[in-house]
Short mmCIF file of C-alpha atoms in Angstrom, two decimals:
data_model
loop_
_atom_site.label_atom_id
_atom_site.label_comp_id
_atom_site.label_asym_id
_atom_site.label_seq_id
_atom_site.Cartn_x
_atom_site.Cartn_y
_atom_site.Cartn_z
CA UNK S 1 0.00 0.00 0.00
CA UNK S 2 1.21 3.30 -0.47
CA UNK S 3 0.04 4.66 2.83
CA UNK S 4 3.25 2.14 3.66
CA UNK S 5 5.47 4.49 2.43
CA UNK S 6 4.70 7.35 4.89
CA UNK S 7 5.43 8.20 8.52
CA UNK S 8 2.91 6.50 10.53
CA UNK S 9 1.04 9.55 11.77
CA UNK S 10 0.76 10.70 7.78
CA UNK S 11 -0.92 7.51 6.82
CA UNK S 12 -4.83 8.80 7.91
CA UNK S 13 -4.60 11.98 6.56
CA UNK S 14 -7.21 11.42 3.99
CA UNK S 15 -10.14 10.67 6.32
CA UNK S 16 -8.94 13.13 9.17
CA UNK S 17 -9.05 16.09 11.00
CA UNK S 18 -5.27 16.99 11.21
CA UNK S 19 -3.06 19.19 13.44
CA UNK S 20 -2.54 22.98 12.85
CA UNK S 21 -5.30 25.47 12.98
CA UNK S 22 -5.43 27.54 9.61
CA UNK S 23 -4.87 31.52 9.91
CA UNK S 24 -6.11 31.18 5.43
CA UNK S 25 -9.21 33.51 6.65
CA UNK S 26 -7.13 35.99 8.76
CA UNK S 27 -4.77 36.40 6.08
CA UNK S 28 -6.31 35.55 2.44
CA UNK S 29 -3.63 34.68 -0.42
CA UNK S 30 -3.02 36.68 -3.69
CA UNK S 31 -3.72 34.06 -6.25
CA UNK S 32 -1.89 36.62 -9.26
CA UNK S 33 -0.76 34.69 -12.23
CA UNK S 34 3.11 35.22 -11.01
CA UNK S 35 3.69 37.91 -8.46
CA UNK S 36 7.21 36.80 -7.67
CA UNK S 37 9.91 38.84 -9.31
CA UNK S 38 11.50 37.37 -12.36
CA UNK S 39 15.71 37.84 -12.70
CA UNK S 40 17.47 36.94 -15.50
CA UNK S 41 21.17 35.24 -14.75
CA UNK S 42 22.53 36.54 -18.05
CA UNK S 43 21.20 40.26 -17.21
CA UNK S 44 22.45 39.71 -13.29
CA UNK S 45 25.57 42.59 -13.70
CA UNK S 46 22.71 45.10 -14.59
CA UNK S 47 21.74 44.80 -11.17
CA UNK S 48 18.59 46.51 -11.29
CA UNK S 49 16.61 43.34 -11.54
CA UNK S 50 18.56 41.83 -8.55
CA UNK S 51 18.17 44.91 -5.96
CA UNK S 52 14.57 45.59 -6.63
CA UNK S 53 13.58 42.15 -5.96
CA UNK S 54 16.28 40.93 -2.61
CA UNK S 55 14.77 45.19 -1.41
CA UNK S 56 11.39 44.25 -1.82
CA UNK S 57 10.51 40.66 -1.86
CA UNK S 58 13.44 38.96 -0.64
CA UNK S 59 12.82 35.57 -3.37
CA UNK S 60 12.89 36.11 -7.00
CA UNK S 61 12.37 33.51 -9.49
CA UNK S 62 15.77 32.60 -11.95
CA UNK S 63 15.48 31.92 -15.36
CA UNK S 64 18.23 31.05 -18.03
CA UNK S 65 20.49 29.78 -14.69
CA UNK S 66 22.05 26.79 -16.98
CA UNK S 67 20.93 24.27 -14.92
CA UNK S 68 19.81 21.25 -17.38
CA UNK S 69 16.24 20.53 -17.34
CA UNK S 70 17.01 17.11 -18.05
CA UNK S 71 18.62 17.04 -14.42
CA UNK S 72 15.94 19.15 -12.96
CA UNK S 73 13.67 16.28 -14.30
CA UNK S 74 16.16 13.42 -13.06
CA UNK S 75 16.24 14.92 -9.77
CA UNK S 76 12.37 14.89 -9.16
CA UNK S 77 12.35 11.35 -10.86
CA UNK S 78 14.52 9.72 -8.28
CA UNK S 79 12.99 11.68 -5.72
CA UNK S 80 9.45 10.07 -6.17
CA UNK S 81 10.74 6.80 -6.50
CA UNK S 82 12.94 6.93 -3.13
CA UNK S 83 9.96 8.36 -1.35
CA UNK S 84 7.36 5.96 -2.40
CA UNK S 85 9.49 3.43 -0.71
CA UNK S 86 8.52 1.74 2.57
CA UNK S 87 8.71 4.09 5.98
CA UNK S 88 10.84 1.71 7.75
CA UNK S 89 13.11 1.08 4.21
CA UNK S 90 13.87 4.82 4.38
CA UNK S 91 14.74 4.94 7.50
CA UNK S 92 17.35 2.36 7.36
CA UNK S 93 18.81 3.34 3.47
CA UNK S 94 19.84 7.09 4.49
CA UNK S 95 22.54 7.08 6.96
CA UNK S 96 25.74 9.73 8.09
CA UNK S 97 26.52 11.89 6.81
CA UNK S 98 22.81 11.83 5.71
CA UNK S 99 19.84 12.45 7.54
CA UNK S 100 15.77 11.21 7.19
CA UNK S 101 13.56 13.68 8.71
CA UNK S 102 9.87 13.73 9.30
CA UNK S 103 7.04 15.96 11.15
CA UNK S 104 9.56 19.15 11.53
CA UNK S 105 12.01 20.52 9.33
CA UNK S 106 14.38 22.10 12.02
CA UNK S 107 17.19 20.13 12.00
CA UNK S 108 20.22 19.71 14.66
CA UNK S 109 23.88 19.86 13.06
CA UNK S 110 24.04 16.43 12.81
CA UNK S 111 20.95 16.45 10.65
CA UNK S 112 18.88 14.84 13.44
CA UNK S 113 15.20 16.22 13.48
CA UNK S 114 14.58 18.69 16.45
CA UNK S 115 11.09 19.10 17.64
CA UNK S 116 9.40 21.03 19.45
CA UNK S 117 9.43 21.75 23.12
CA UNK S 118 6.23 19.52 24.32
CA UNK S 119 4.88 16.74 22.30
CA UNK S 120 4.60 15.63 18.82
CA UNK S 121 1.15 17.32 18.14
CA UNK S 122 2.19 20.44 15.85
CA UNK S 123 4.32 18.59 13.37
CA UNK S 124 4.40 19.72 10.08
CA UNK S 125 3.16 17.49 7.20
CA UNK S 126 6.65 16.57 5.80
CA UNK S 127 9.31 14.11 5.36
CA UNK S 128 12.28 14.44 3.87
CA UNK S 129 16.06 13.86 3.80
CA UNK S 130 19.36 16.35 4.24
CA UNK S 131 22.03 15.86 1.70
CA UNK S 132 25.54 17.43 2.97
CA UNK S 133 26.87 18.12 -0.58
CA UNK S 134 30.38 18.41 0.14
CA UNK S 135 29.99 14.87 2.57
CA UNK S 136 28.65 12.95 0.11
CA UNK S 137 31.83 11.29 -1.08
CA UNK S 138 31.50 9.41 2.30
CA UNK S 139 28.48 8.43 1.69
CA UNK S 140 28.14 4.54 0.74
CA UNK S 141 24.59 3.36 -0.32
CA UNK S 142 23.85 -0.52 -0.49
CA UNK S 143 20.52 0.45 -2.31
CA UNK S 144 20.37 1.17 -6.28
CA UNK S 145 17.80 3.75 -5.73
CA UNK S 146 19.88 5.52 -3.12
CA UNK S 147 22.83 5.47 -5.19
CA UNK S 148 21.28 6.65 -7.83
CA UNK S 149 20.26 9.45 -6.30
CA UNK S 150 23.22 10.12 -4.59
CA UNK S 151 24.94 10.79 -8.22
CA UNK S 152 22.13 12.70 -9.77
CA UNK S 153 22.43 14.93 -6.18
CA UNK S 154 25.99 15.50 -6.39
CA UNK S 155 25.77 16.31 -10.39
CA UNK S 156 23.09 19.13 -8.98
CA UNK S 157 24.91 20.38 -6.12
CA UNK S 158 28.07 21.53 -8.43
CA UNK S 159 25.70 23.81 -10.59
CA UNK S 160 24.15 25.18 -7.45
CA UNK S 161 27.29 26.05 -5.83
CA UNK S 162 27.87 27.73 -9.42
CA UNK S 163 24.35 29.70 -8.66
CA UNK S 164 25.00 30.72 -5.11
CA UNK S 165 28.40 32.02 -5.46
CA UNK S 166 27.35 33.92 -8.94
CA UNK S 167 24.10 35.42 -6.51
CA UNK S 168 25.92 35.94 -3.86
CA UNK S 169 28.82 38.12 -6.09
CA UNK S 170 26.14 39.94 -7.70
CA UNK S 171 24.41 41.01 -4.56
CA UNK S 172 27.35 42.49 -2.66
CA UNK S 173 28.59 44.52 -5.57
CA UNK S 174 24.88 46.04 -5.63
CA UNK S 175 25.02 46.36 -2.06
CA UNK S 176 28.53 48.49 -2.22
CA UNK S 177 30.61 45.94 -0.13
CA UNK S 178 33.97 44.56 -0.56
CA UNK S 179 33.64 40.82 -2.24
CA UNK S 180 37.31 40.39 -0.52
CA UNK S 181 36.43 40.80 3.17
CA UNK S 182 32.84 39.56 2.81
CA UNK S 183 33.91 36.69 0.31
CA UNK S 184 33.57 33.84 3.47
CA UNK S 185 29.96 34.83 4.51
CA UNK S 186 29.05 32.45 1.38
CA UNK S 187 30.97 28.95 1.84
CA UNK S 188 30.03 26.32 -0.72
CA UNK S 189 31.33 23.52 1.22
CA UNK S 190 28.49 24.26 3.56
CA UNK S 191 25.92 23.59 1.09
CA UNK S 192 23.43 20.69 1.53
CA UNK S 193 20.45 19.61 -0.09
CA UNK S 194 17.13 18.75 1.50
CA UNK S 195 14.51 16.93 -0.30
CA UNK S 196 11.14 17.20 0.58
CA UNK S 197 7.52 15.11 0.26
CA UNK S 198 4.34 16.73 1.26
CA UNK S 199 1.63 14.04 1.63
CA UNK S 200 -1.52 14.89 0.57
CA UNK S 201 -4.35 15.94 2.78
CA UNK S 202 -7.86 16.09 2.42
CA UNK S 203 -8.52 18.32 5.40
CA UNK S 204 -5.93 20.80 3.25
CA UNK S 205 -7.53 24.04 4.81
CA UNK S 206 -6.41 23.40 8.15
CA UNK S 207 -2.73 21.81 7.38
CA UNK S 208 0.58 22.72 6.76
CA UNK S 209 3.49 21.51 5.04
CA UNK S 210 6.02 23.98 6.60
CA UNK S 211 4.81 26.70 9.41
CA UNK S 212 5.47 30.10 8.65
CA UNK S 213 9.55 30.81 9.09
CA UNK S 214 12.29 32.22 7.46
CA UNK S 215 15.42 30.43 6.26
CA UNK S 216 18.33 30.85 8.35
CA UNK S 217 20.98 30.72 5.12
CA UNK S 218 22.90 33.06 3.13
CA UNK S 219 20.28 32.04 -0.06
CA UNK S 220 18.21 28.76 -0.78
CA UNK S 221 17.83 27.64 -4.27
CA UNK S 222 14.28 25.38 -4.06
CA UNK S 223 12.57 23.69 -7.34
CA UNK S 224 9.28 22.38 -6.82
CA UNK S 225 7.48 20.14 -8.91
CA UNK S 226 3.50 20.74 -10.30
CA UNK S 227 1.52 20.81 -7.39
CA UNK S 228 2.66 23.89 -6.03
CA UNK S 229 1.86 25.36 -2.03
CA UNK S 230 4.60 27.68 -1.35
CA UNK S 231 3.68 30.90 -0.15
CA UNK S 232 5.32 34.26 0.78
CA UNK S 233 4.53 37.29 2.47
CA UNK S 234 4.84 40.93 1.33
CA UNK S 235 3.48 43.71 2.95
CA UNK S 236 1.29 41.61 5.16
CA UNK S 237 -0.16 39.99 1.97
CA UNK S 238 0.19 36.14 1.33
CA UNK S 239 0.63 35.42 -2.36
CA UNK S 240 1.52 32.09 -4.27
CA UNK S 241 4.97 30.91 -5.25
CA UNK S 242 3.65 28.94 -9.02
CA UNK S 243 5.37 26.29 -10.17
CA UNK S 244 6.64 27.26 -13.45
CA UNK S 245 9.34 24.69 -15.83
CA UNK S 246 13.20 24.79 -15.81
CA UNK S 247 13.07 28.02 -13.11
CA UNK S 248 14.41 28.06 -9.73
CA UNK S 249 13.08 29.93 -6.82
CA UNK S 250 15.78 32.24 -4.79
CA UNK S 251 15.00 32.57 -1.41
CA UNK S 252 17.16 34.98 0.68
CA UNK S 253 17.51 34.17 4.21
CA UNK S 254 18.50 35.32 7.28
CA UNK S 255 22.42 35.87 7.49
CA UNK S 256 22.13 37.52 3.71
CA UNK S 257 20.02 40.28 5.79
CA UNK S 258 22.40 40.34 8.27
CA UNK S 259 25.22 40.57 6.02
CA UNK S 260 22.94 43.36 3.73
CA UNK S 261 22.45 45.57 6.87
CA UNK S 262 18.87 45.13 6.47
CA UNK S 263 18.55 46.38 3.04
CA UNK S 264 17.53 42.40 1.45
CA UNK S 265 14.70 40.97 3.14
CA UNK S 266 14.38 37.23 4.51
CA UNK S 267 11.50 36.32 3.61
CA UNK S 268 8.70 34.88 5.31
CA UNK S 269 7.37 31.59 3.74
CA UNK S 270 5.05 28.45 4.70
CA UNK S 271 3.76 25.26 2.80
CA UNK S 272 0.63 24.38 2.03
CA UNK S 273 -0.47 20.84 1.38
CA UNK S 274 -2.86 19.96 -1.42
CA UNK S 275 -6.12 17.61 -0.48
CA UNK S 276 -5.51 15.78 -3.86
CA UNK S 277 -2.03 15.12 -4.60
CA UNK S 278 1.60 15.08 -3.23
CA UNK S 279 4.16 17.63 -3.40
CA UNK S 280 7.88 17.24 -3.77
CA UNK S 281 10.77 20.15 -3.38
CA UNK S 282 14.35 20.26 -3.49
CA UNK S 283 15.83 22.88 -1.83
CA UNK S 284 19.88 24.10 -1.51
CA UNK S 285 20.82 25.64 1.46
CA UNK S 286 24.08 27.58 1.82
CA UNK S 287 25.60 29.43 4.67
CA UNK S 288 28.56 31.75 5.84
CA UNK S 289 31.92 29.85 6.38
CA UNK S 290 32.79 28.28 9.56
CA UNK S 291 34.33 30.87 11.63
CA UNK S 292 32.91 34.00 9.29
CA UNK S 293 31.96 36.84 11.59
CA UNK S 294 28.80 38.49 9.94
CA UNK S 295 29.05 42.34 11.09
CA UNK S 296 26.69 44.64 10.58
CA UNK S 297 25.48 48.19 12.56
CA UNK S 298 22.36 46.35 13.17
CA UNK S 299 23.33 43.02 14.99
CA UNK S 300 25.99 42.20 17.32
CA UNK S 301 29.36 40.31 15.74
CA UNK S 302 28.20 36.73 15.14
CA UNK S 303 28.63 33.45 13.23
CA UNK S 304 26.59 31.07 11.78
CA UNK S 305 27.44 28.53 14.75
CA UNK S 306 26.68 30.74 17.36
CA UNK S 307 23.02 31.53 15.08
CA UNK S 308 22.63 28.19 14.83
CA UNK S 309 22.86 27.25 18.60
CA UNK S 310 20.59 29.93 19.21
CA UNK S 311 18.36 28.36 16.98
CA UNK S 312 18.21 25.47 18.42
CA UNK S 313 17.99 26.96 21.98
CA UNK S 314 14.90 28.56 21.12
CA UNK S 315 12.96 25.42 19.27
CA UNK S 316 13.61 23.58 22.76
CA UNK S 317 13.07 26.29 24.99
CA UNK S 318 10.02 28.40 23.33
CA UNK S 319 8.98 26.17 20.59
CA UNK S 320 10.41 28.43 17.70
CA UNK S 321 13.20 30.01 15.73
CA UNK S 322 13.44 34.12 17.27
CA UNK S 323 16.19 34.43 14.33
CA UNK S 324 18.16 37.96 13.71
CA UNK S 325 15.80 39.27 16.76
CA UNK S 326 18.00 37.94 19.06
CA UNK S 327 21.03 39.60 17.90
CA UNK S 328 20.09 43.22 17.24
CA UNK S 329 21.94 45.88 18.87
CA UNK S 330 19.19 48.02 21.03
CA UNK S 331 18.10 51.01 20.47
CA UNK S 332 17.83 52.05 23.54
CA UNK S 333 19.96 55.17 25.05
#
């Protein structure tokens, strides 16, 4: 059965009442036919395009990046297949340095899943695995679908390192600061892949894939298959991320406002799930350099590790990610 293949508290989501209350009334979404911002890679030194967007949206969608859509298609191939294996199989195929999460994607630097201070009753409809790109050498799968995958992943993290690095270039020159000193706030050996399911739900309204959050990286490159449920805020309005062919989907996160002084946005994001069919995303995370110091005349000195443990302080202690709140400098006289 293919219920088989999903975490055991996923597996009566079609004739259920689940989990999270829906806020869809409080806050209606902007179904436009493509709100997001659309930059061009080629046009990227004009740097109008760029600013505009990372000023006022914070996510812009990429086209002509060079990524084949051959791959792009390979990619969501395998990714199907794994995921419509058994629970249990899952659980046993990925091992270190890769990770198998469900019901939360906060993850501890290990890549074990962290929940939530309490019980297990606000998970988040998702499963999925984390893929340290630069580990993945180490990696040594017994199954052919898992090493199949495991090539096809490494293939896609070398042209996403390409993307970041060209983004990240791009957005400091239009930001005015020196590439040189701010050139290890980007690291592509900390770049890792998560790949995500979203079951499908028929009590869809009051679901979610992914809470609302923010993305604690530098960027996050995502492609989504043709079910769609990504949504983003601006200006207190919710409007839908579309799944369109052969683009990617830029998110900037939370140490690329940091590092921008608060000029780029992180934006705010959630996932819906769909009451009739399954979702699947891939998303690339990257982040500053072990030891970078992100400085800024908004927050205090600080690196992603001591973010990161502040992350993880708060999921445990509060229940959620604070983020950059945490580390402004007051205001106060």
């Amino acid at each position: 059965m293919a219920s088989e293949s999903y975490p055991p508290p996923f597996r009566s989501l079609n004739n259920s009442t689940q989990i999270v209350d829906s806020d869809e009334k409080a806050n209606p979404v902007h179904d436009l036919e493509d709100p997001i911002p659309l930059v061009d890679l080629q046009s990227l030194k004009l740097g109008k395009q760029l600013g505009e967007a990372c000023e006022q949206w914070g996510i812009f969608r990429l086209v002509n990046h060079g990524v084949p859509p051959t791959l792009l298609s390979q990619l969501q191939d395998h990714a199907e297949t794994f995921f419509s294996l058994p629970f249990e199989s899952k659980q046993s195929l990925i091992t270190s340095p890769l990770s198998y999460f469900w019901g939360t994607p906060a993850l501890t630097p290990t890549g074990a899943a962290l929940y939530r201070k309490g019980t297990l009753e606000n998970i988040n409809l998702v499963e999925g695995f984390n893929v340290p790109i630069a580990q993945l050498n180490q990696f040594q799968a017994d199954n052919h679908i898992v090493a199949s995958l495991s090539l096809v992943l490494e293939e896609y993290g070398k042209h996403l390192a390409r993307l970041a690095t060209t983004i990240f270039e791009a957005m400091l020159k239009n930001l005015g600061l020196d590439p040189i000193e701010s050139k290890s706030n980007l690291s592509n050996s900390t770049g890792s892949v998560r790949v995500y399911r979203y079951p499908r739900c028929s009590n869809s309204n009051s679901a979610w894939g992914l809470d609302v959050h923010t993305d604690s990286s530098v960027v996050s490159i995502l492609i989504q298959d043709d079910v769609g449920g990504l949504e983003v805020l601006k200006d207190n309005d919710w409007f839908t991320v579309k799944p369109i062919p052969n683009t990617l989907i830029i998110n900037l996160g939370d140490m690329m406002q940091a590092i921008s002084d608060d000029k780029y946005k992180s934006v705010t994001h959630r996932v819906k799930v769909n009451k009739n069919k399954e979702r699947i995303s891939i998303c690339y995370f990257v982040f500053p350099g072990e030891g970078s110091v992100i400085r800024s005349s908004k927050y205090k000195p600080f690196t992603y590790s001591d973010f990161q443990e502040q992350v993880q302080q708060d999921i445990k202690t509060v229940g959620y990610k604070v983020g950059l709140e945490k580390f402004k400098i007051s205001e106060a006289v």
